[in-house]
Short mmCIF file of C-alpha atoms in Angstrom, two decimals:
data_model
loop_
_atom_site.label_atom_id
_atom_site.label_comp_id
_atom_site.label_asym_id
_atom_site.label_seq_id
_atom_site.Cartn_x
_atom_site.Cartn_y
_atom_site.Cartn_z
CA ALA A 1 -20.51 -12.15 -15.77
CA PRO A 2 -21.59 -12.04 -19.43
CA GLU A 3 -19.91 -14.57 -21.71
CA ARG A 4 -20.04 -12.29 -24.73
CA LEU A 5 -20.06 -8.52 -25.24
CA THR A 6 -20.83 -6.94 -28.61
CA ILE A 7 -20.02 -3.29 -29.31
CA VAL A 8 -21.54 -1.75 -32.44
CA LEU A 9 -19.67 1.17 -34.02
CA PRO A 10 -21.04 3.58 -36.64
CA GLU A 11 -20.17 2.63 -40.22
CA ASP A 12 -17.79 5.56 -40.60
CA ALA A 13 -15.93 4.74 -37.38
CA THR A 14 -13.76 1.91 -38.73
CA ALA A 15 -10.62 3.96 -38.14
CA ASP A 16 -11.41 3.92 -34.41
CA ARG A 17 -11.77 0.16 -34.21
CA ASP A 18 -8.21 -0.45 -33.01
CA ALA A 19 -8.52 2.27 -30.38
CA VAL A 20 -11.79 0.77 -29.14
CA GLU A 21 -10.24 -2.69 -28.91
CA ARG A 22 -7.22 -1.33 -27.03
CA GLY A 23 -9.50 0.52 -24.65
CA MET A 24 -11.62 -2.56 -24.05
CA ARG A 25 -8.55 -4.66 -23.38
CA ALA A 26 -7.15 -2.08 -20.96
CA GLY A 27 -10.49 -1.92 -19.18
CA GLN A 28 -10.55 -5.69 -18.84
CA ILE A 29 -7.01 -5.74 -17.44
CA LEU A 30 -7.76 -3.03 -14.88
CA GLY A 31 -11.05 -4.66 -13.93
CA GLU A 32 -9.41 -8.03 -13.34
CA ALA A 33 -6.62 -6.45 -11.28
CA THR A 34 -9.13 -4.50 -9.20
CA CYS A 35 -11.12 -7.67 -8.60
CA LEU A 36 -7.95 -9.43 -7.46
CA ALA A 37 -7.48 -6.75 -4.80
CA ARG A 38 -11.15 -6.86 -3.81
CA THR A 39 -11.05 -10.62 -3.40
CA LEU A 40 -7.98 -10.46 -1.17
CA VAL A 41 -9.52 -7.84 1.11
CA ASN A 42 -12.82 -9.73 1.31
CA LEU A 43 -11.15 -12.97 2.42
CA PRO A 44 -11.29 -13.86 6.13
CA PRO A 45 -7.99 -13.58 8.01
CA ASN A 46 -7.66 -17.31 8.60
CA ILE A 47 -7.35 -17.62 4.80
CA CYS A 48 -5.66 -14.36 3.81
CA THR A 49 -2.50 -14.85 5.83
CA PRO A 50 0.94 -13.45 4.95
CA GLN A 51 1.59 -16.78 3.22
CA HIS A 52 -1.58 -16.38 1.15
CA LEU A 53 -0.44 -12.93 0.02
CA ALA A 54 2.91 -14.44 -0.96
CA GLU A 55 1.18 -17.25 -2.85
CA THR A 56 -1.02 -14.72 -4.67
CA ALA A 57 2.11 -12.79 -5.62
CA ARG A 58 3.61 -16.03 -6.96
CA GLN A 59 0.54 -16.65 -9.12
CA VAL A 60 0.66 -13.08 -10.45
CA ALA A 61 4.38 -13.42 -11.16
CA GLU A 62 3.95 -16.69 -13.06
CA ALA A 63 1.00 -15.42 -15.08
CA HIS A 64 2.59 -12.10 -16.08
CA GLY A 65 6.33 -12.72 -16.20
CA LEU A 66 7.25 -10.86 -13.02
CA ARG A 67 10.20 -11.56 -10.77
CA LEU A 68 9.30 -12.64 -7.22
CA GLN A 69 11.33 -12.88 -4.04
CA VAL A 70 9.82 -13.59 -0.62
CA LEU A 71 11.96 -12.94 2.45
CA ASP A 72 11.34 -15.06 5.55
CA ARG A 73 11.95 -14.12 9.17
CA ALA A 74 15.62 -15.12 9.11
CA GLU A 75 16.28 -12.99 6.03
CA MET A 76 14.48 -10.04 7.63
CA GLU A 77 16.63 -10.50 10.73
CA ALA A 78 19.74 -10.41 8.54
CA LEU A 79 18.51 -7.09 7.12
CA LYS A 80 17.90 -5.80 10.68
CA MET A 81 14.21 -5.11 10.04
CA GLY A 82 13.55 -4.63 13.74
CA ALA A 83 10.41 -2.52 13.35
CA LEU A 84 8.63 -5.06 11.16
CA LEU A 85 9.85 -7.99 13.24
CA GLY A 86 8.74 -6.29 16.44
CA VAL A 87 5.17 -6.19 15.18
CA ALA A 88 5.40 -9.76 13.87
CA ARG A 89 6.71 -11.14 17.16
CA GLY A 90 3.28 -11.83 18.63
CA SER A 91 2.02 -14.09 15.86
CA ALA A 92 2.56 -17.83 15.56
CA ILE A 93 2.17 -17.35 11.79
CA PRO A 94 5.48 -15.97 10.48
CA PRO A 95 5.78 -12.72 8.52
CA GLN A 96 6.61 -12.46 4.82
CA PHE A 97 8.34 -9.65 2.95
CA ILE A 98 7.15 -9.82 -0.65
CA ILE A 99 9.14 -8.28 -3.52
CA LEU A 100 7.35 -8.32 -6.88
CA GLU A 101 9.25 -6.82 -9.78
CA HIS A 102 8.21 -5.78 -13.30
CA GLN A 103 11.36 -5.26 -15.35
CA PRO A 104 10.69 -5.24 -19.09
CA GLU A 105 13.71 -5.29 -21.40
CA ARG A 106 12.96 -1.85 -22.78
CA ALA A 107 12.72 -0.17 -19.36
CA ALA A 108 15.24 2.63 -18.83
CA GLU A 109 17.90 2.07 -16.18
CA GLY A 110 17.84 4.12 -12.99
CA ASN A 111 14.25 5.23 -13.41
CA SER A 112 12.44 2.82 -11.12
CA ILE A 113 9.13 3.37 -9.36
CA VAL A 114 8.56 1.53 -6.08
CA LEU A 115 5.08 0.87 -4.69
CA VAL A 116 4.81 -0.15 -1.03
CA GLY A 117 1.64 -1.66 0.45
CA LYS A 118 0.84 -2.22 4.13
CA GLY A 119 0.07 -5.90 4.67
CA ILE A 120 -1.35 -6.31 8.17
CA THR A 121 -3.50 -9.37 7.55
CA PHE A 122 -5.39 -8.81 10.80
CA ASP A 123 -4.97 -6.06 13.37
CA THR A 124 -6.03 -6.72 16.94
CA GLY A 125 -4.25 -3.56 18.04
CA GLY A 126 -1.83 -5.68 20.05
CA TYR A 127 -1.71 -4.83 23.76
CA SER A 128 -3.11 -1.39 22.85
CA ILE A 129 -6.13 -3.50 22.04
CA LYS A 130 -9.00 -2.38 19.86
CA THR A 131 -12.61 -2.62 20.96
CA SER A 132 -14.52 -5.62 19.65
CA GLU A 133 -16.52 -3.27 17.43
CA GLY A 134 -13.37 -1.62 16.12
CA MET A 135 -11.60 -4.92 15.56
CA VAL A 136 -14.18 -6.76 13.49
CA ALA A 137 -13.31 -5.00 10.21
CA MET A 138 -9.56 -5.34 10.65
CA LYS A 139 -9.16 -8.05 8.04
CA ASN A 140 -9.08 -5.07 5.66
CA ASP A 141 -5.81 -3.78 7.13
CA MET A 142 -3.95 -5.33 4.21
CA ALA A 143 -5.88 -3.34 1.58
CA GLY A 144 -2.72 -1.39 0.72
CA ALA A 145 -0.92 -4.66 0.02
CA ALA A 146 -3.82 -5.80 -2.15
CA ALA A 147 -3.67 -2.53 -4.10
CA VAL A 148 0.04 -2.99 -4.80
CA LEU A 149 -0.35 -6.60 -5.94
CA GLY A 150 -3.26 -5.63 -8.18
CA ALA A 151 -1.38 -2.65 -9.58
CA LEU A 152 1.68 -4.78 -10.44
CA GLN A 153 -0.58 -7.26 -12.24
CA ALA A 154 -2.19 -4.45 -14.23
CA ILE A 155 1.10 -2.72 -15.05
CA ALA A 156 2.60 -5.97 -16.32
CA ALA A 157 -0.49 -6.95 -18.33
CA LEU A 158 -0.62 -3.48 -19.91
CA GLY A 159 3.03 -3.83 -20.90
CA VAL A 160 4.13 -0.53 -19.35
CA PRO A 161 7.84 -0.10 -20.24
CA ARG A 162 8.98 0.90 -16.75
CA HIS A 163 10.86 -0.87 -13.98
CA VAL A 164 8.29 -1.10 -11.18
CA VAL A 165 8.82 -2.81 -7.84
CA GLY A 166 6.07 -3.76 -5.40
CA LEU A 167 7.03 -4.25 -1.76
CA VAL A 168 4.61 -5.85 0.72
CA PRO A 169 5.60 -6.28 4.38
CA ALA A 170 3.01 -8.80 5.60
CA THR A 171 2.23 -9.91 9.14
CA PHE A 172 -0.49 -10.23 11.74
CA ASN A 173 -0.59 -7.80 14.70
CA MET A 174 -1.51 -10.20 17.49
CA ILE A 175 -1.56 -10.53 21.26
CA SER A 176 0.51 -13.29 22.86
CA GLY A 177 3.15 -13.90 25.49
CA ASN A 178 5.74 -12.80 22.94
CA SER A 179 4.02 -9.67 21.59
CA TYR A 180 5.78 -6.33 21.58
CA LEU A 181 4.74 -3.93 24.31
CA PRO A 182 4.12 -0.23 24.83
CA SER A 183 7.37 1.44 25.99
CA GLU A 184 9.61 -0.97 24.05
CA VAL A 185 12.28 0.54 21.80
CA LEU A 186 12.59 -1.04 18.34
CA THR A 187 15.43 -0.41 15.90
CA ALA A 188 14.53 -0.08 12.22
CA SER A 189 16.79 -1.24 9.41
CA ASN A 190 18.28 2.24 8.92
CA GLY A 191 19.30 2.37 12.59
CA THR A 192 16.49 4.68 13.72
CA THR A 193 15.28 3.81 17.21
CA ILE A 194 11.53 3.94 17.81
CA GLU A 195 9.76 4.17 21.15
CA VAL A 196 6.50 2.22 21.02
CA ILE A 197 3.74 4.35 22.47
CA SER A 198 0.93 2.35 20.91
CA THR A 199 1.08 -1.19 19.57
CA ASP A 200 -1.94 -0.19 17.49
CA ALA A 201 0.24 2.19 15.48
CA GLU A 202 1.87 -0.84 13.88
CA GLY A 203 1.36 -0.07 10.20
CA ARG A 204 3.92 2.71 10.18
CA LEU A 205 6.43 0.35 11.82
CA ILE A 206 6.25 -2.31 9.13
CA LEU A 207 6.21 0.35 6.40
CA ALA A 208 9.33 1.96 7.90
CA ASP A 209 11.50 -1.07 7.10
CA ALA A 210 9.89 -1.42 3.67
CA LEU A 211 10.61 2.23 2.84
CA VAL A 212 14.23 1.77 3.86
CA TYR A 213 14.45 -1.32 1.64
CA ALA A 214 13.04 0.68 -1.31
CA ALA A 215 16.13 2.91 -1.36
CA ARG A 216 18.27 0.09 -2.80
CA TYR A 217 16.53 0.57 -6.17
CA LYS A 218 17.62 4.23 -6.36
CA PRO A 219 14.02 5.04 -7.30
CA ALA A 220 12.70 8.00 -9.23
CA ALA A 221 9.60 7.83 -7.01
CA VAL A 222 8.28 5.79 -4.09
CA ILE A 223 4.59 5.65 -3.19
CA ASP A 224 3.29 3.84 -0.14
CA ILE A 225 -0.40 3.07 0.31
CA ALA A 226 -1.96 1.96 3.57
CA THR A 227 -5.02 1.82 5.76
CA LEU A 228 -2.87 3.74 8.21
CA THR A 229 -5.09 5.81 10.51
CA GLY A 230 -8.63 6.26 11.69
CA SER A 231 -7.85 9.97 11.76
CA ILE A 232 -7.99 10.23 7.98
CA VAL A 233 -11.53 8.84 8.07
CA VAL A 234 -12.49 11.52 10.59
CA ALA A 235 -11.01 14.14 8.27
CA LEU A 236 -12.25 12.92 4.87
CA GLY A 237 -14.88 10.28 5.57
CA ASN A 238 -15.38 7.78 2.76
CA ALA A 239 -15.01 10.41 0.03
CA ALA A 240 -11.25 10.35 -0.62
CA ALA A 241 -7.90 9.04 0.53
CA GLY A 242 -5.37 11.41 2.04
CA LEU A 243 -2.27 12.27 0.01
CA TYR A 244 0.92 13.30 1.77
CA THR A 245 4.07 14.44 -0.01
CA THR A 246 6.50 17.33 -0.03
CA HIS A 247 7.28 16.80 -3.73
CA ASP A 248 5.14 19.14 -5.84
CA GLU A 249 5.54 17.29 -9.15
CA LEU A 250 4.64 13.94 -7.61
CA ARG A 251 1.64 15.49 -5.85
CA GLN A 252 0.27 16.89 -9.09
CA ALA A 253 0.91 13.64 -10.97
CA LEU A 254 -0.97 11.60 -8.38
CA LEU A 255 -3.86 14.06 -8.23
CA ALA A 256 -4.13 13.89 -12.04
CA ALA A 257 -4.17 10.07 -11.92
CA ALA A 258 -6.85 10.22 -9.23
CA GLU A 259 -8.97 12.53 -11.36
CA ALA A 260 -8.60 10.25 -14.39
CA THR A 261 -9.55 7.06 -12.53
CA GLY A 262 -12.16 8.38 -10.11
CA GLU A 263 -10.11 7.06 -7.17
CA ARG A 264 -10.07 10.32 -5.27
CA LEU A 265 -7.15 11.83 -3.40
CA TRP A 266 -7.06 14.96 -1.27
CA ALA A 267 -3.75 16.67 -0.51
CA MET A 268 -3.08 16.90 3.23
CA PRO A 269 -0.50 18.91 5.21
CA MET A 270 2.87 17.81 6.57
CA PHE A 271 3.76 20.85 8.67
CA SER A 272 6.95 20.75 10.71
CA ASP A 273 4.76 21.15 13.81
CA TYR A 274 3.80 17.49 13.47
CA GLU A 275 7.44 16.39 13.61
CA LYS A 276 7.75 17.75 17.14
CA LEU A 277 4.92 15.47 18.22
CA ILE A 278 6.93 12.31 17.50
CA GLU A 279 10.02 13.41 19.42
CA SER A 280 10.94 10.88 22.10
CA LYS A 281 12.92 11.10 25.33
CA THR A 282 14.09 7.49 25.09
CA ALA A 283 14.57 6.94 21.33
CA ASP A 284 15.04 8.87 18.11
CA ILE A 285 11.28 9.05 17.55
CA LYS A 286 8.07 7.55 18.90
CA ASN A 287 5.35 5.83 16.91
CA SER A 288 2.40 7.91 18.10
CA GLY A 289 1.98 11.60 18.80
CA GLY A 290 -1.49 11.74 20.30
CA ARG A 291 -5.00 11.82 18.91
CA PHE A 292 -5.02 15.22 17.18
CA GLY A 293 -3.66 15.39 13.64
CA GLY A 294 -3.08 11.65 13.71
CA ALA A 295 -3.01 11.10 9.95
CA SER A 296 -0.40 13.82 9.41
CA ILE A 297 1.63 12.52 12.35
CA GLY A 298 1.67 9.09 10.72
CA ALA A 299 2.89 10.65 7.48
CA VAL A 300 5.75 12.61 9.07
CA PHE A 301 6.80 9.43 10.89
CA LEU A 302 7.07 7.60 7.55
CA LYS A 303 8.96 10.50 6.01
CA ARG A 304 11.85 9.74 8.38
CA PHE A 305 12.45 6.51 6.43
CA ALA A 306 11.93 7.84 2.89
CA ASP A 307 15.46 8.80 1.89
CA TYR A 308 14.97 9.54 -1.81
CA PRO A 309 13.99 12.58 -3.89
CA ALA A 310 10.29 11.82 -4.46
CA TRP A 311 8.03 10.03 -1.98
CA ALA A 312 4.29 10.07 -1.34
CA HIS A 313 2.08 8.43 1.26
CA ILE A 314 -1.56 7.54 0.59
CA ASP A 315 -3.75 6.90 3.64
CA MET A 316 -6.69 4.96 2.23
CA ALA A 317 -8.30 3.90 5.52
CA GLY A 318 -11.66 5.39 4.56
CA MET A 319 -11.68 3.89 1.08
CA ALA A 320 -10.97 0.19 1.62
CA GLU A 321 -14.54 -1.09 1.83
CA ASP A 322 -18.24 -0.33 2.30
CA LEU A 323 -18.68 3.07 0.64
CA PRO A 324 -22.41 3.68 1.19
CA ASN A 325 -22.62 6.71 -1.10
CA ASN A 326 -20.68 5.13 -3.96
CA PRO A 327 -22.87 3.00 -6.25
CA LEU A 328 -19.84 0.98 -7.38
CA TYR A 329 -18.91 -0.22 -3.89
CA PRO A 330 -21.91 -0.11 -1.55
CA SER A 331 -20.70 -3.23 0.25
CA GLY A 332 -17.45 -5.14 0.56
CA ALA A 333 -13.95 -4.31 -0.61
CA THR A 334 -13.39 -1.62 -3.24
CA GLY A 335 -9.98 -2.51 -4.65
CA TYR A 336 -9.11 1.15 -4.20
CA GLY A 337 -5.66 2.11 -5.39
CA VAL A 338 -5.15 -0.43 -8.16
CA ARG A 339 -6.30 1.82 -10.99
CA LEU A 340 -4.84 4.92 -9.35
CA LEU A 341 -1.35 3.46 -9.05
CA ALA A 342 -1.42 1.82 -12.48
CA GLU A 343 -2.54 5.08 -14.09
CA TYR A 344 0.15 7.05 -12.28
CA VAL A 345 2.84 4.65 -13.50
CA ARG A 346 1.45 4.67 -17.05
CA ARG A 347 1.41 8.47 -17.21
CA ALA A 348 4.83 8.80 -15.59
CA THR A 349 6.20 6.48 -18.28
CA THR A 350 4.48 7.82 -21.39
CA GLN A 351 4.33 11.56 -20.75
#
């Protein structure tokens, strides 16, 4: 990286100097936050554990004046987070539930935004095991968590006057003698029972308990971001993430933020037809509805746990790393979502 950067303005542009300096500073903040997310996703899974994500959150909190709370397994059990704990059961490395909070003094009460990031630090698929080829990239299954941590760092450093909460449910999805099994019934923290059809549809399970937890903030908006499905990659390739919401204003706000940052979104359907595909004979719902329309099925599953006026789900599975047609990210992690989420929060606060 260069040690010094000089920008030369025209002689008659002195009035714009402050604006240029503000823009440069904002660019630096967003670049550093994006690089934080990229570094996390690039790390091998023996280093980027749930505990490493929690430690990174601690460093961000200390550097930027954020409030941090990390729930351990016992605290999750007290909150009856049975969906998250079911996934975590197979790993010898315990789960973490990370709560990172930006609450400036001038933030208005009752106007919170909650960002939720999927933090599967490695996904074997569990007993619905992935192929070796399909498994090798699964260290990136915490890219949503990385995006949320990076976005909170950027939002705090930019001084956005809004109460913003980042939630990261973090765990491995492993195979062991204690792993959860297909046909088990898990109970989420809102009492919803879930039949496990596929242990490889674990992301929606850990997000379910996080989305329930988000309701305690009485949020104006909740956005979750996750490498949720391979189906979204089939639909959109590496060109855009899928956007799911039934809230028109939130949809337009996120699409505008995507346009401004170049972190593309494409609005996807949530027809009621998909809801029928997660009906279960042995529980309230099941965690997989078959191979067709898989990304939309994942979204309607999550919607069952989003009990607030405005919620959106971003499936970024095709955008996490290795975008061959994008000159910015031809190889390695992209840090997708950091600038998108930060820009959405900034616009929602200032406009």
